[in-house]
Structure formats: C-alpha cells, structure tokens
C-alpha cells in the first residue's frame, strides 16, 4: 500500500456541540477525537496526513502544535475543504483517503480493507458505506439497477423515496488523486445548503464513466460521527467497552467493566486485576500482577509489577515494583516512588522521591522531599515546605526514623540513621546517627487534681 495520503476534515465549527472548543478536540477515551482518526490512518499504513482546519484553529494548534495542516478560511463545504489540500498532498501520491475528524471509532483494519478493496477493484473512488437502521441525517447511497453507485444524496436534498434508503455515506472515501482534484475544481454549490459537497464528486465520476465502488463497513458503529454531546457520550461508551474488551483479551481482569474507565493509550500488564470504580487515564502504564482499585484514579502514572493501589488518587508519578498505596492516599505530580514503598492511609505525597523499602504508613504530608531507602515516617508527620512565599526542600537520608507527629520545617536535611523523637518540630539540620528531640519536657504535677478540689462528686 504505497502512495496513499490522508486528508482529514476538521474545519467545521461543530455548532451542535455548543462548545467554545473545536469539536475535534473533544475527547473520547481521554484523547481528542481527531487523534483517534489520525492513529487509525497511521496504523493502516497512511503516513502522510493533512488536516484541514479552520474554525477555532488557534485553539486547535495550541493543543496539537505538531499538526500537518492546511487552512480552510471559510467553511464552504466538504468539497471545498478537501480542495484546500491540493497543494499539500505529496507529488508522488496516487490515492487520497478522505476522513472526517469526528468519527473516532473507525478502525485501522476497516481503513486497510477499504484501501485494499479500492486497489483491487481499480475504482476511481471507493466510498465506505454502512447499512443503518436509522439513517437520519446521513447522505444516502443511490445505486442504479446494475447495483453501481450513481450518486450520494444529502439528507436535506433527498426526496421522500430516497430518504427510505438505509445505505449511508460514512464520510470516509478513497479517491484517485488526479481525478479527485479535477472534479473538485468544477463543483458548484447548487443544493439545499449552498455548499460545495464532496459527495458530488461521485456523480461527476459516474457521468464521466469512471468506476465508483462502495465498501460496506461490517460494524456500523465504527462509522458513527459525533455532532452533539449525546452522540459524544454514546461513542465514549462504545469506545470504552472496546478498550475494556481489548484489555481483558490481553490478560487483564476487569472485575466490573461497567464501572471501569480506561483511556485509549493506557497500557496494562498481564494478570493485573482492576477492581470496580477505577479510572485510569492519560499515558498511564501499569505493570503485571498489580491490584488496582476499588475506587481509584490514576492519571499519567507509571507503575511497576506487583503494585497494590486501593481507594487512592495518583497523578503524574512513578512507582517501582511492589509498591503498596492506600487506602485513601493522594500522590501528586512529580513524585517518584522506588520499589516496595508503602504509602498508607490519609497520606499526601507531592513532588517527592521516596527510596526503596521506605514506609509512610499513616496521616502524613511529604512535599518537595527527598527520602532515602529504608526510612520510616511516623504517623502525623508533616513537611512544612512552604514559608508563605517559597517552597523548600526536605532531605530525609537512608534509614532515618521519624517519630510520630513531627513537623519538619524546610529547608532541612536529616542525616543517615538519625532518629527524630515523636512530637518534635525540627528546624535545624540533624547530623548522621543523631537523635533530635525538639519538644518541651513533660512536667507531671502529682496530686494536682485533689489540690484543685476538682473531680469531687
Ligand atoms: C457529511 C456528508 C454526508 C455523510 C456524513 C457522514 C457531505 C456533503 N456530506 O455530512 O454524506 O453521510 O458526512 O458523517 O460531505 N468540514 C470542513 N469544512 C467544511 C465543512 C465541513 O472541514 O466547510 C468538516 C467538518 O468539520 C466535519 C466533516 O467535514 O469534520 C463533515 O462535515 P459535516 O458538516 O459534519 O457533514 P455532514 O452534514 O455530517
Ligand atoms: Ca458530521
């Protein structure tokens, strides 16, 4: 499959989304719908991709600065949109795959089959079509008595009989490049919407005696376009069950797929079990033999094998092998937890490194900290990392024992093997091997209650 380029239409406003963001940036499985379409094309072997952008293009380019694009200044119709790419398509390219940026369920295998079918039949154009129980809103495929595709009629231009046709235009096509751009150059906007319809290329080809084929999608869901947020939610649900299924077939257990939400690009290793009400987002990568959930959210996190995460929120952080997190832990961006680290209940970690085997089991806040190996941080320890203006660092070296309910006022460095007595507020560095106590000595007043005359009935 050589010399195929894709032109992806994404210049329309998507009015029905009622959004300030361009439609194609709305996410499915945590990823802009446009990128789903581009991924499918790339996986089908189509490397050169030209995206036609227009409405909201500043926002679009801010989010996707790498985009290879052409601009359609005014959105005069799908035919006009494709025509804008005529100069951008590579010289040696023979075929142009036209895709819409709002059909994120299209798969690479369908595109591959479409391209192969087109090459096999030697057609000038091949339309990806589908049989729809409810074809409302789509362009209809008109065939002659011999079964050849004669034209596509838009819903708004269709006669009552034509509206009964159930075979629809998915908006995905492959064309021979030279004939496509020649036909687009001659389009006129004489239709119900006053637009230059890409679909009119089909009747032009038919009249010129050029062969037009149709390739029916096996799964009609794949061609579903998104025009409003109801369809966005429908597509999201289909996508989610597809992703869940893929993971299960690859060896991941989802105890309740119905309440498991895993983004498009997430990777999970074999024999990992995901418990209900768990959300795994972004570019997270989870190792093998982990137990994640219930009720956890992981965003852009990398976890080694054999980790356990319960009722916790983990964001933009790394975890080694065998970490135990939660229940009820919050690990914030920029944290790097090495192997066998334990973060227990009601612990918050922010932008901190924690060495192998260290434990932070209860009720603690560590921010901007560097914690060595084999450290034990007692319950209720707080790093006072913020002086009201700046953040400061706390270094807790290897094998330190921090007693419960300590305040570590940063900047601070605690040397190796040192002990911090419980209830201390530590404001000065502690050398290696020392014990630091920073609290008032206890005073016990014997017989105080009786003298006060209290506690009498
Ligand atoms: C189009 C097809 C219709 C098909 C349907 C499938 C035409 C005339 N009709 O209709 O046969 O059944 O898709 O979903 O092609 N766009 C631009 N510039 C424009 C206009 C549109 O880039 O000037 C882009 C849109 O952003 C969108 C795509 O083209 O990604 C399709 O446009 P849309 O207005 O949604 O077309 P439909 O009315 O759905
Ligand atoms: Ca559409």
GROMACS .gro file of C-alpha atoms and ligand atoms in nm:
model
  497
    1UNK     CA    1   0.000   0.000   0.000
    2UNK     CA    2   0.212   0.280  -0.125
    3UNK     CA    3   0.143   0.639  -0.212
    4UNK     CA    4  -0.176   0.695  -0.015
    5UNK     CA    5  -0.217   1.023   0.170
    6UNK     CA    6  -0.496   1.116   0.406
    7UNK     CA    7  -0.690   1.441   0.406
    8UNK     CA    8  -0.876   1.478   0.733
    9UNK     CA    9  -1.161   1.727   0.754
   10UNK     CA   10  -1.171   1.925   1.073
   11UNK     CA   11  -1.254   2.282   0.978
   12UNK     CA   12  -1.621   2.287   1.070
   13UNK     CA   13  -1.745   2.460   1.380
   14UNK     CA   14  -1.944   2.171   1.519
   15UNK     CA   15  -2.222   2.409   1.625
   16UNK     CA   16  -2.429   2.136   1.781
   17UNK     CA   17  -2.162   2.066   2.041
   18UNK     CA   18  -2.238   2.410   2.191
   19UNK     CA   19  -1.879   2.448   2.295
   20UNK     CA   20  -1.606   2.710   2.284
   21UNK     CA   21  -1.362   2.432   2.188
   22UNK     CA   22  -1.337   2.297   1.833
   23UNK     CA   23  -1.539   1.977   1.802
   24UNK     CA   24  -1.245   1.757   1.705
   25UNK     CA   25  -1.065   1.842   2.032
   26UNK     CA   26  -1.342   1.692   2.241
   27UNK     CA   27  -1.210   1.374   2.391
   28UNK     CA   28  -1.305   1.012   2.354
   29UNK     CA   29  -1.122   0.778   2.588
   30UNK     CA   30  -0.929   1.079   2.717
   31UNK     CA   31  -0.788   1.166   2.376
   32UNK     CA   32  -0.901   1.427   2.120
   33UNK     CA   33  -1.126   1.258   1.865
   34UNK     CA   34  -0.910   1.388   1.580
   35UNK     CA   35  -0.612   1.190   1.711
   36UNK     CA   36  -0.815   0.869   1.709
   37UNK     CA   37  -0.881   0.918   1.337
   38UNK     CA   38  -0.516   1.001   1.270
   39UNK     CA   39  -0.399   0.696   1.466
   40UNK     CA   40  -0.628   0.465   1.271
   41UNK     CA   41  -0.493   0.601   0.943
   42UNK     CA   42  -0.133   0.567   1.059
   43UNK     CA   43  -0.192   0.209   1.174
   44UNK     CA   44  -0.345   0.139   0.833
   45UNK     CA   45  -0.013   0.246   0.681
   46UNK     CA   46  -0.103   0.601   0.578
   47UNK     CA   47   0.186   0.816   0.693
   48UNK     CA   48   0.119   1.146   0.518
   49UNK     CA   49  -0.180   1.314   0.677
   50UNK     CA   50  -0.307   1.663   0.604
   51UNK     CA   51  -0.564   1.804   0.840
   52UNK     CA   52  -0.797   2.074   0.707
   53UNK     CA   53  -0.855   2.323   0.985
   54UNK     CA   54  -1.046   2.648   1.002
   55UNK     CA   55  -1.289   2.718   1.279
   56UNK     CA   56  -1.110   2.753   1.613
   57UNK     CA   57  -0.777   2.679   1.453
   58UNK     CA   58  -0.573   2.878   1.710
   59UNK     CA   59  -0.706   2.660   1.990
   60UNK     CA   60  -0.656   2.351   1.781
   61UNK     CA   61  -0.291   2.432   1.707
   62UNK     CA   62  -0.226   2.522   2.069
   63UNK     CA   63  -0.336   2.173   2.172
   64UNK     CA   64  -0.182   1.994   1.875
   65UNK     CA   65   0.118   2.202   1.765
   66UNK     CA   66   0.266   1.921   1.555
   67UNK     CA   67  -0.030   1.902   1.323
   68UNK     CA   68   0.039   1.895   0.950
   69UNK     CA   69  -0.241   2.117   0.825
   70UNK     CA   70  -0.391   2.341   0.562
   71UNK     CA   71  -0.636   2.619   0.642
   72UNK     CA   72  -0.987   2.649   0.503
   73UNK     CA   73  -1.061   3.015   0.578
   74UNK     CA   74  -1.434   2.990   0.516
   75UNK     CA   75  -1.621   2.669   0.568
   76UNK     CA   76  -1.793   2.643   0.233
   77UNK     CA   77  -1.850   2.267   0.242
   78UNK     CA   78  -1.669   1.934   0.249
   79UNK     CA   79  -1.572   1.953  -0.121
   80UNK     CA   80  -1.420   2.297  -0.072
   81UNK     CA   81  -1.239   2.165   0.237
   82UNK     CA   82  -1.069   1.877   0.053
   83UNK     CA   83  -0.977   2.112  -0.231
   84UNK     CA   84  -0.766   2.320   0.011
   85UNK     CA   85  -0.526   2.025   0.043
   86UNK     CA   86  -0.450   2.000  -0.330
   87UNK     CA   87  -0.105   2.160  -0.300
   88UNK     CA   88  -0.016   1.988   0.026
   89UNK     CA   89  -0.060   1.631  -0.095
   90UNK     CA   90   0.279   1.484  -0.188
   91UNK     CA   91   0.378   1.480  -0.554
   92UNK     CA   92   0.414   1.105  -0.591
   93UNK     CA   93   0.086   1.031  -0.417
   94UNK     CA   94  -0.170   0.848  -0.629
   95UNK     CA   95  -0.457   0.797  -0.389
   96UNK     CA   96  -0.620   1.020  -0.132
   97UNK     CA   97  -0.801   0.882   0.169
   98UNK     CA   98  -1.058   1.135   0.291
   99UNK     CA   99  -1.158   1.112   0.656
  100UNK     CA  100  -1.369   1.321   0.890
  101UNK     CA  101  -1.216   1.430   1.217
  102UNK     CA  102  -1.536   1.344   1.403
  103UNK     CA  103  -1.551   0.965   1.351
  104UNK     CA  104  -1.317   0.836   1.624
  105UNK     CA  105  -1.444   0.477   1.622
  106UNK     CA  106  -1.308   0.400   1.275
  107UNK     CA  107  -1.051   0.122   1.299
  108UNK     CA  108  -0.725   0.073   1.116
  109UNK     CA  109  -0.842  -0.264   0.991
  110UNK     CA  110  -1.151  -0.117   0.823
  111UNK     CA  111  -0.935   0.151   0.658
  112UNK     CA  112  -0.687  -0.109   0.546
  113UNK     CA  113  -0.967  -0.319   0.396
  114UNK     CA  114  -1.113  -0.012   0.227
  115UNK     CA  115  -0.778   0.076   0.068
  116UNK     CA  116  -0.717  -0.284  -0.042
  117UNK     CA  117  -1.067  -0.312  -0.188
  118UNK     CA  118  -1.015   0.013  -0.378
  119UNK     CA  119  -0.688  -0.112  -0.523
  120UNK     CA  120  -0.836  -0.450  -0.613
  121UNK     CA  121  -1.140  -0.311  -0.795
  122UNK     CA  122  -0.935  -0.043  -0.969
  123UNK     CA  123  -1.210   0.210  -0.898
  124UNK     CA  124  -1.168   0.585  -0.928
  125UNK     CA  125  -1.344   0.630  -0.594
  126UNK     CA  126  -1.450   0.391  -0.318
  127UNK     CA  127  -1.695   0.501  -0.050
  128UNK     CA  128  -1.706   0.345   0.293
  129UNK     CA  129  -2.078   0.287   0.345
  130UNK     CA  130  -2.292   0.126   0.613
  131UNK     CA  131  -2.646  -0.009   0.648
  132UNK     CA  132  -2.818   0.191   0.920
  133UNK     CA  133  -3.150   0.112   1.084
  134UNK     CA  134  -3.184   0.483   1.143
  135UNK     CA  135  -3.008   0.664   0.857
  136UNK     CA  136  -3.137   1.005   0.970
  137UNK     CA  137  -2.903   1.292   0.883
  138UNK     CA  138  -2.660   1.092   0.668
  139UNK     CA  139  -2.609   1.116   0.293
  140UNK     CA  140  -2.778   0.822   0.114
  141UNK     CA  141  -2.613   0.596  -0.143
  142UNK     CA  142  -2.807   0.581  -0.472
  143UNK     CA  143  -2.738   0.281  -0.691
  144UNK     CA  144  -2.866   0.207  -1.044
  145UNK     CA  145  -3.036  -0.117  -1.148
  146UNK     CA  146  -2.698  -0.280  -1.207
  147UNK     CA  147  -2.607  -0.204  -0.845
  148UNK     CA  148  -2.346   0.058  -0.936
  149UNK     CA  149  -2.319   0.368  -0.719
  150UNK     CA  150  -2.461   0.662  -0.912
  151UNK     CA  151  -2.455   0.938  -0.657
  152UNK     CA  152  -2.482   1.038  -0.295
  153UNK     CA  153  -2.776   1.249  -0.197
  154UNK     CA  154  -2.761   1.452   0.123
  155UNK     CA  155  -3.042   1.408   0.374
  156UNK     CA  156  -3.151   1.770   0.326
  157UNK     CA  157  -3.169   1.728  -0.051
  158UNK     CA  158  -3.329   1.384  -0.057
  159UNK     CA  159  -3.677   1.302  -0.189
  160UNK     CA  160  -3.915   1.101   0.035
  161UNK     CA  161  -3.824   0.780  -0.154
  162UNK     CA  162  -3.453   0.849  -0.124
  163UNK     CA  163  -3.493   0.902   0.249
  164UNK     CA  164  -3.603   0.537   0.276
  165UNK     CA  165  -3.259   0.417   0.163
  166UNK     CA  166  -3.068   0.267   0.451
  167UNK     CA  167  -2.723   0.253   0.296
  168UNK     CA  168  -2.543   0.567   0.406
  169UNK     CA  169  -2.223   0.754   0.328
  170UNK     CA  170  -1.986   0.729   0.622
  171UNK     CA  171  -1.790   1.035   0.509
  172UNK     CA  172  -1.480   0.817   0.454
  173UNK     CA  173  -1.359   0.761   0.099
  174UNK     CA  174  -1.056   0.685  -0.110
  175UNK     CA  175  -1.005   0.858  -0.444
  176UNK     CA  176  -0.754   0.856  -0.726
  177UNK     CA  177  -0.584   1.188  -0.664
  178UNK     CA  178  -0.581   1.342  -1.011
  179UNK     CA  179  -0.948   1.277  -1.085
  180UNK     CA  180  -1.049   1.392  -0.736
  181UNK     CA  181  -0.893   1.736  -0.756
  182UNK     CA  182  -1.005   1.780  -1.119
  183UNK     CA  183  -1.365   1.709  -1.017
  184UNK     CA  184  -1.347   1.929  -0.705
  185UNK     CA  185  -1.226   2.219  -0.918
  186UNK     CA  186  -1.555   2.208  -1.107
  187UNK     CA  187  -1.801   2.169  -0.817
  188UNK     CA  188  -2.090   2.411  -0.776
  189UNK     CA  189  -2.286   2.484  -0.458
  190UNK     CA  190  -2.636   2.439  -0.601
  191UNK     CA  191  -2.802   2.238  -0.324
  192UNK     CA  192  -3.017   2.287  -0.015
  193UNK     CA  193  -2.723   2.404   0.197
  194UNK     CA  194  -2.549   2.618  -0.069
  195UNK     CA  195  -2.225   2.427  -0.003
  196UNK     CA  196  -1.957   2.264  -0.215
  197UNK     CA  197  -2.035   1.899  -0.145
  198UNK     CA  198  -1.753   1.647  -0.163
  199UNK     CA  199  -2.022   1.391  -0.226
  200UNK     CA  200  -2.097   1.549  -0.566
  201UNK     CA  201  -1.763   1.414  -0.691
  202UNK     CA  202  -1.932   1.074  -0.702
  203UNK     CA  203  -2.198   1.174  -0.955
  204UNK     CA  204  -1.936   1.360  -1.158
  205UNK     CA  205  -1.730   1.039  -1.178
  206UNK     CA  206  -2.038   0.835  -1.266
  207UNK     CA  207  -2.126   1.072  -1.551
  208UNK     CA  208  -1.768   1.057  -1.676
  209UNK     CA  209  -1.797   0.679  -1.685
  210UNK     CA  210  -1.542   0.636  -1.406
  211UNK     CA  211  -1.582   0.341  -1.178
  212UNK     CA  212  -1.717   0.410  -0.829
  213UNK     CA  213  -1.720   0.132  -0.568
  214UNK     CA  214  -1.873   0.108  -0.225
  215UNK     CA  215  -1.723  -0.089   0.060
  216UNK     CA  216  -1.963  -0.170   0.342
  217UNK     CA  217  -1.836  -0.146   0.698
  218UNK     CA  218  -1.902  -0.469   0.887
  219UNK     CA  219  -1.965  -0.285   1.210
  220UNK     CA  220  -2.193   0.013   1.159
  221UNK     CA  221  -2.088   0.156   1.496
  222UNK     CA  222  -1.747   0.232   1.350
  223UNK     CA  223  -1.873   0.500   1.119
  224UNK     CA  224  -2.073   0.683   1.382
  225UNK     CA  225  -2.000   1.054   1.362
  226UNK     CA  226  -2.020   1.291   1.656
  227UNK     CA  227  -2.228   1.605   1.610
  228UNK     CA  228  -2.352   1.673   1.965
  229UNK     CA  229  -2.273   1.574   2.322
  230UNK     CA  230  -2.533   1.299   2.328
  231UNK     CA  231  -2.351   1.127   2.042
  232UNK     CA  232  -2.021   1.203   2.217
  233UNK     CA  233  -2.140   1.008   2.521
  234UNK     CA  234  -2.269   0.723   2.302
  235UNK     CA  235  -1.936   0.698   2.123
  236UNK     CA  236  -1.750   0.718   2.454
  237UNK     CA  237  -1.945   0.419   2.581
  238UNK     CA  238  -1.876   0.215   2.270
  239UNK     CA  239  -1.510   0.311   2.283
  240UNK     CA  240  -1.485   0.221   2.649
  241UNK     CA  241  -1.627  -0.126   2.607
  242UNK     CA  242  -1.397  -0.180   2.309
  243UNK     CA  243  -1.091  -0.079   2.514
  244UNK     CA  244  -1.200  -0.289   2.812
  245UNK     CA  245  -1.254  -0.589   2.589
  246UNK     CA  246  -0.910  -0.546   2.432
  247UNK     CA  247  -0.751  -0.537   2.778
  248UNK     CA  248  -0.940  -0.842   2.901
  249UNK     CA  249  -0.844  -1.040   2.591
  250UNK     CA  250  -0.482  -0.943   2.653
  251UNK     CA  251  -0.488  -1.090   3.003
  252UNK     CA  252  -0.609  -0.812   3.234
  253UNK     CA  253  -0.900  -0.888   3.469
  254UNK     CA  254  -1.169  -0.623   3.498
  255UNK     CA  255  -1.398  -0.726   3.780
  256UNK     CA  256  -1.670  -0.486   3.665
  257UNK     CA  257  -1.613  -0.348   3.315
  258UNK     CA  258  -1.925  -0.134   3.352
  259UNK     CA  259  -1.758   0.083   3.614
  260UNK     CA  260  -1.404   0.071   3.478
  261UNK     CA  261  -1.285   0.368   3.275
  262UNK     CA  262  -0.956   0.325   3.094
  263UNK     CA  263  -0.823   0.581   2.847
  264UNK     CA  264  -0.722   0.499   2.492
  265UNK     CA  265  -0.344   0.498   2.538
  266UNK     CA  266  -0.324   0.325   2.876
  267UNK     CA  267  -0.119   0.003   2.886
  268UNK     CA  268  -0.169  -0.267   3.149
  269UNK     CA  269   0.034  -0.583   3.206
  270UNK     CA  270  -0.080  -0.942   3.226
  271UNK     CA  271  -0.267  -1.075   3.531
  272UNK     CA  272  -0.328  -0.732   3.672
  273UNK     CA  273  -0.671  -0.706   3.830
  274UNK     CA  274  -0.873  -0.385   3.812
  275UNK     CA  275  -1.141  -0.357   4.079
  276UNK     CA  276  -1.467  -0.160   4.029
  277UNK     CA  277  -1.498   0.218   4.004
  278UNK     CA  278  -1.147   0.271   3.880
  279UNK     CA  279  -1.037   0.535   3.631
  280UNK     CA  280  -0.700   0.503   3.459
  281UNK     CA  281  -0.615   0.800   3.243
  282UNK     CA  282  -0.372   0.956   3.001
  283UNK     CA  283  -0.049   0.776   2.927
  284UNK     CA  284  -0.052   0.554   3.234
  285UNK     CA  285   0.140   0.229   3.216
  286UNK     CA  286   0.063  -0.038   3.476
  287UNK     CA  287   0.280  -0.344   3.523
  288UNK     CA  288   0.182  -0.709   3.562
  289UNK     CA  289   0.026  -0.873   3.867
  290UNK     CA  290  -0.098  -0.545   4.013
  291UNK     CA  291  -0.421  -0.497   4.202
  292UNK     CA  292  -0.574  -0.157   4.126
  293UNK     CA  293  -0.889  -0.029   4.293
  294UNK     CA  294  -1.154  -0.022   4.401
  295UNK     CA  295  -1.238   0.345   4.354
  296UNK     CA  296  -0.903   0.475   4.241
  297UNK     CA  297  -0.795   0.731   3.984
  298UNK     CA  298  -0.455   0.712   3.816
  299UNK     CA  299  -0.356   0.980   3.567
  300UNK     CA  300  -0.031   0.966   3.367
  301UNK     CA  301   0.129   0.727   3.616
  302UNK     CA  302   0.381   0.451   3.559
  303UNK     CA  303   0.363   0.153   3.797
  304UNK     CA  304   0.596  -0.146   3.813
  305UNK     CA  305   0.481  -0.504   3.866
  306UNK     CA  306   0.307  -0.632   4.180
  307UNK     CA  307   0.175  -0.298   4.300
  308UNK     CA  308  -0.139  -0.259   4.509
  309UNK     CA  309  -0.345   0.060   4.495
  310UNK     CA  310  -0.665   0.096   4.694
  311UNK     CA  311  -0.907   0.393   4.711
  312UNK     CA  312  -0.640   0.637   4.603
  313UNK     CA  313  -0.567   0.919   4.360
  314UNK     CA  314  -0.229   0.906   4.183
  315UNK     CA  315  -0.124   1.177   3.940
  316UNK     CA  316   0.179   1.214   3.709
  317UNK     CA  317   0.406   0.999   3.924
  318UNK     CA  318   0.625   0.690   3.903
  319UNK     CA  319   0.610   0.381   4.120
  320UNK     CA  320   0.857   0.093   4.129
  321UNK     CA  321   0.778  -0.275   4.180
  322UNK     CA  322   0.574  -0.396   4.473
  323UNK     CA  323   0.452  -0.060   4.600
  324UNK     CA  324   0.151  -0.057   4.832
  325UNK     CA  325  -0.057   0.257   4.808
  326UNK     CA  326  -0.363   0.347   5.015
  327UNK     CA  327  -0.629   0.313   5.114
  328UNK     CA  328  -0.700   0.685   5.080
  329UNK     CA  329  -0.364   0.812   4.961
  330UNK     CA  330  -0.306   1.110   4.732
  331UNK     CA  331   0.014   1.113   4.528
  332UNK     CA  332   0.055   1.440   4.341
  333UNK     CA  333   0.258   1.524   4.029
  334UNK     CA  334   0.633   1.480   4.016
  335UNK     CA  335   0.665   1.201   4.270
  336UNK     CA  336   0.900   0.910   4.218
  337UNK     CA  337   0.849   0.613   4.447
  338UNK     CA  338   1.104   0.334   4.415
  339UNK     CA  339   1.049  -0.039   4.476
  340UNK     CA  340   0.849  -0.169   4.772
  341UNK     CA  341   0.748   0.171   4.902
  342UNK     CA  342   0.444   0.179   5.126
  343UNK     CA  343   0.217   0.482   5.132
  344UNK     CA  344  -0.068   0.424   5.372
  345UNK     CA  345  -0.397   0.581   5.467
  346UNK     CA  346  -0.452   0.957   5.456
  347UNK     CA  347  -0.106   1.030   5.324
  348UNK     CA  348  -0.035   1.303   5.070
  349UNK     CA  349   0.288   1.299   4.872
  350UNK     CA  350   0.382   1.588   4.643
  351UNK     CA  351   0.686   1.618   4.414
  352UNK     CA  352   0.891   1.384   4.631
  353UNK     CA  353   1.131   1.098   4.577
  354UNK     CA  354   1.099   0.803   4.812
  355UNK     CA  355   1.369   0.536   4.822
  356UNK     CA  356   1.334   0.159   4.812
  357UNK     CA  357   1.151  -0.002   5.102
  358UNK     CA  358   1.063   0.323   5.277
  359UNK     CA  359   0.731   0.347   5.457
  360UNK     CA  360   0.495   0.636   5.510
  361UNK     CA  361   0.209   0.445   5.663
  362UNK     CA  362  -0.037   0.699   5.807
  363UNK     CA  363  -0.164   1.058   5.816
  364UNK     CA  364   0.136   1.232   5.663
  365UNK     CA  365   0.221   1.512   5.420
  366UNK     CA  366   0.552   1.498   5.235
  367UNK     CA  367   0.609   1.780   4.986
  368UNK     CA  368   0.929   1.864   4.793
  369UNK     CA  369   1.111   1.588   4.979
  370UNK     CA  370   1.392   1.352   4.903
  371UNK     CA  371   1.354   1.041   5.115
  372UNK     CA  372   1.625   0.775   5.116
  373UNK     CA  373   1.597   0.396   5.142
  374UNK     CA  374   1.463   0.214   5.448
  375UNK     CA  375   1.311   0.524   5.603
  376UNK     CA  376   1.015   0.507   5.838
  377UNK     CA  377   0.797   0.814   5.862
  378UNK     CA  378   0.571   0.803   6.167
  379UNK     CA  379   0.203   0.887   6.171
  380UNK     CA  380   0.115   1.253   6.152
  381UNK     CA  381   0.448   1.375   6.015
  382UNK     CA  382   0.430   1.697   5.816
  383UNK     CA  383   0.694   1.859   5.600
  384UNK     CA  384   0.648   2.233   5.643
  385UNK     CA  385   0.771   2.302   5.290
  386UNK     CA  386   0.614   2.644   5.234
  387UNK     CA  387   0.711   2.963   5.414
  388UNK     CA  388   0.430   3.164   5.265
  389UNK     CA  389   0.642   3.271   4.971
  390UNK     CA  390   0.865   2.987   4.860
  391UNK     CA  391   0.874   2.609   4.866
  392UNK     CA  392   1.174   2.445   5.036
  393UNK     CA  393   1.323   2.100   5.025
  394UNK     CA  394   1.338   1.837   5.298
  395UNK     CA  395   1.604   1.567   5.273
  396UNK     CA  396   1.550   1.257   5.485
  397UNK     CA  397   1.851   1.031   5.437
  398UNK     CA  398   1.870   0.649   5.438
  399UNK     CA  399   1.736   0.456   5.738
  400UNK     CA  400   1.607   0.761   5.923
  401UNK     CA  401   1.327   0.707   6.173
  402UNK     CA  402   1.088   0.999   6.204
  403UNK     CA  403   0.877   0.971   6.519
  404UNK     CA  404   0.506   1.035   6.502
  405UNK     CA  405   0.357   1.379   6.486
  406UNK     CA  406   0.675   1.556   6.384
  407UNK     CA  407   0.698   1.882   6.192
  408UNK     CA  408   0.995   1.903   5.961
  409UNK     CA  409   1.047   2.270   5.880
  410UNK     CA  410   1.220   2.306   5.545
  411UNK     CA  411   1.482   2.367   5.421
  412UNK     CA  412   1.605   2.075   5.624
  413UNK     CA  413   1.843   1.782   5.600
  414UNK     CA  414   1.834   1.482   5.828
  415UNK     CA  415   2.149   1.268   5.810
  416UNK     CA  416   2.165   0.890   5.773
  417UNK     CA  417   2.039   0.663   6.051
  418UNK     CA  418   1.918   0.960   6.259
  419UNK     CA  419   1.614   0.948   6.483
  420UNK     CA  420   1.359   1.223   6.529
  421UNK     CA  421   1.173   1.198   6.857
  422UNK     CA  422   0.795   1.189   6.835
  423UNK     CA  423   0.621   1.522   6.856
  424UNK     CA  424   0.927   1.725   6.751
  425UNK     CA  425   0.929   2.041   6.547
  426UNK     CA  426   1.263   2.018   6.371
  427UNK     CA  427   1.402   2.344   6.237
  428UNK     CA  428   1.773   2.267   6.214
  429UNK     CA  429   1.967   2.004   6.023
  430UNK     CA  430   2.021   1.677   6.208
  431UNK     CA  431   2.360   1.505   6.162
  432UNK     CA  432   2.408   1.140   6.073
  433UNK     CA  433   2.337   0.899   6.356
  434UNK     CA  434   2.193   1.163   6.594
  435UNK     CA  435   1.873   1.173   6.792
  436UNK     CA  436   1.691   1.506   6.768
  437UNK     CA  437   1.429   1.598   7.022
  438UNK     CA  438   1.253   1.928   6.982
  439UNK     CA  439   0.969   1.942   7.226
  440UNK     CA  440   0.920   2.059   7.581
  441UNK     CA  441   0.995   1.812   7.857
  442UNK     CA  442   0.690   1.671   8.026
  443UNK     CA  443   0.601   1.816   8.368
  444UNK     CA  444   0.391   1.595   8.593
  445UNK     CA  445   0.229   1.755   8.898
  446UNK     CA  446   0.145   1.484   9.147
  447UNK     CA  447  -0.184   1.525   9.335
  448UNK     CA  448  -0.282   1.828   9.124
  449UNK     CA  449  -0.644   1.723   9.085
  450UNK     CA  450  -0.707   1.681   9.455
  451UNK     CA  451  -0.542   2.017   9.537
  452UNK     CA  452  -0.761   2.197   9.288
  453UNK     CA  453  -1.062   2.049   9.455
  454UNK     CA  454  -1.175   1.907   9.130
  455UNK     CA  455  -1.320   1.570   9.047
  456UNK     CA  456  -1.549   1.555   9.356
  457UNK     CA  457  -1.892   1.414   9.304
  458LIG     C1  458  -2.117   1.457   0.561
  458LIG     C2  459  -2.150   1.403   0.422
  458LIG     C3  460  -2.262   1.301   0.434
  458LIG     C4  461  -2.219   1.189   0.528
  458LIG     C5  462  -2.176   1.246   0.664
  458LIG     C6  463  -2.113   1.137   0.746
  458LIG     C7  464  -2.111   1.585   0.265
  458LIG     C8  465  -2.173   1.692   0.183
  458LIG     N1  466  -2.193   1.512   0.338
  458LIG     O1  467  -2.231   1.522   0.611
  458LIG     O2  468  -2.294   1.246   0.307
  458LIG     O3  469  -2.326   1.098   0.546
  458LIG     O4  470  -2.076   1.348   0.645
  458LIG     O5  471  -2.086   1.179   0.876
  458LIG     O6  472  -1.991   1.570   0.262
  458LIG     N2  473  -1.596   2.025   0.723
  458LIG     C9  474  -1.493   2.108   0.687
  458LIG     N3  475  -1.519   2.217   0.613
  458LIG    C10  476  -1.643   2.248   0.570
  458LIG    C11  477  -1.750   2.162   0.607
  458LIG    C12  478  -1.722   2.051   0.683
  458LIG     O7  479  -1.377   2.085   0.722
  458LIG     O8  480  -1.658   2.350   0.502
  458LIG    C13  481  -1.566   1.906   0.805
  458LIG    C14  482  -1.635   1.906   0.939
  458LIG     O9  483  -1.554   1.968   1.036
  458LIG    C15  484  -1.652   1.758   0.966
  458LIG    C16  485  -1.664   1.697   0.827
  458LIG    O10  486  -1.615   1.793   0.737
  458LIG    O11  487  -1.539   1.701   1.030
  458LIG    C17  488  -1.808   1.662   0.793
  458LIG    O12  489  -1.883   1.780   0.795
  458LIG     P1  490  -2.032   1.782   0.848
  458LIG    O13  491  -2.085   1.919   0.837
  458LIG    O14  492  -2.039   1.715   0.979
  458LIG    O15  493  -2.101   1.694   0.735
  458LIG     P2  494  -2.236   1.613   0.746
  458LIG    O16  495  -2.350   1.706   0.732
  458LIG    O17  496  -2.235   1.527   0.864
  459LIG    CA1  497  -2.098   1.501   1.059
   0.00000   0.00000   0.00000
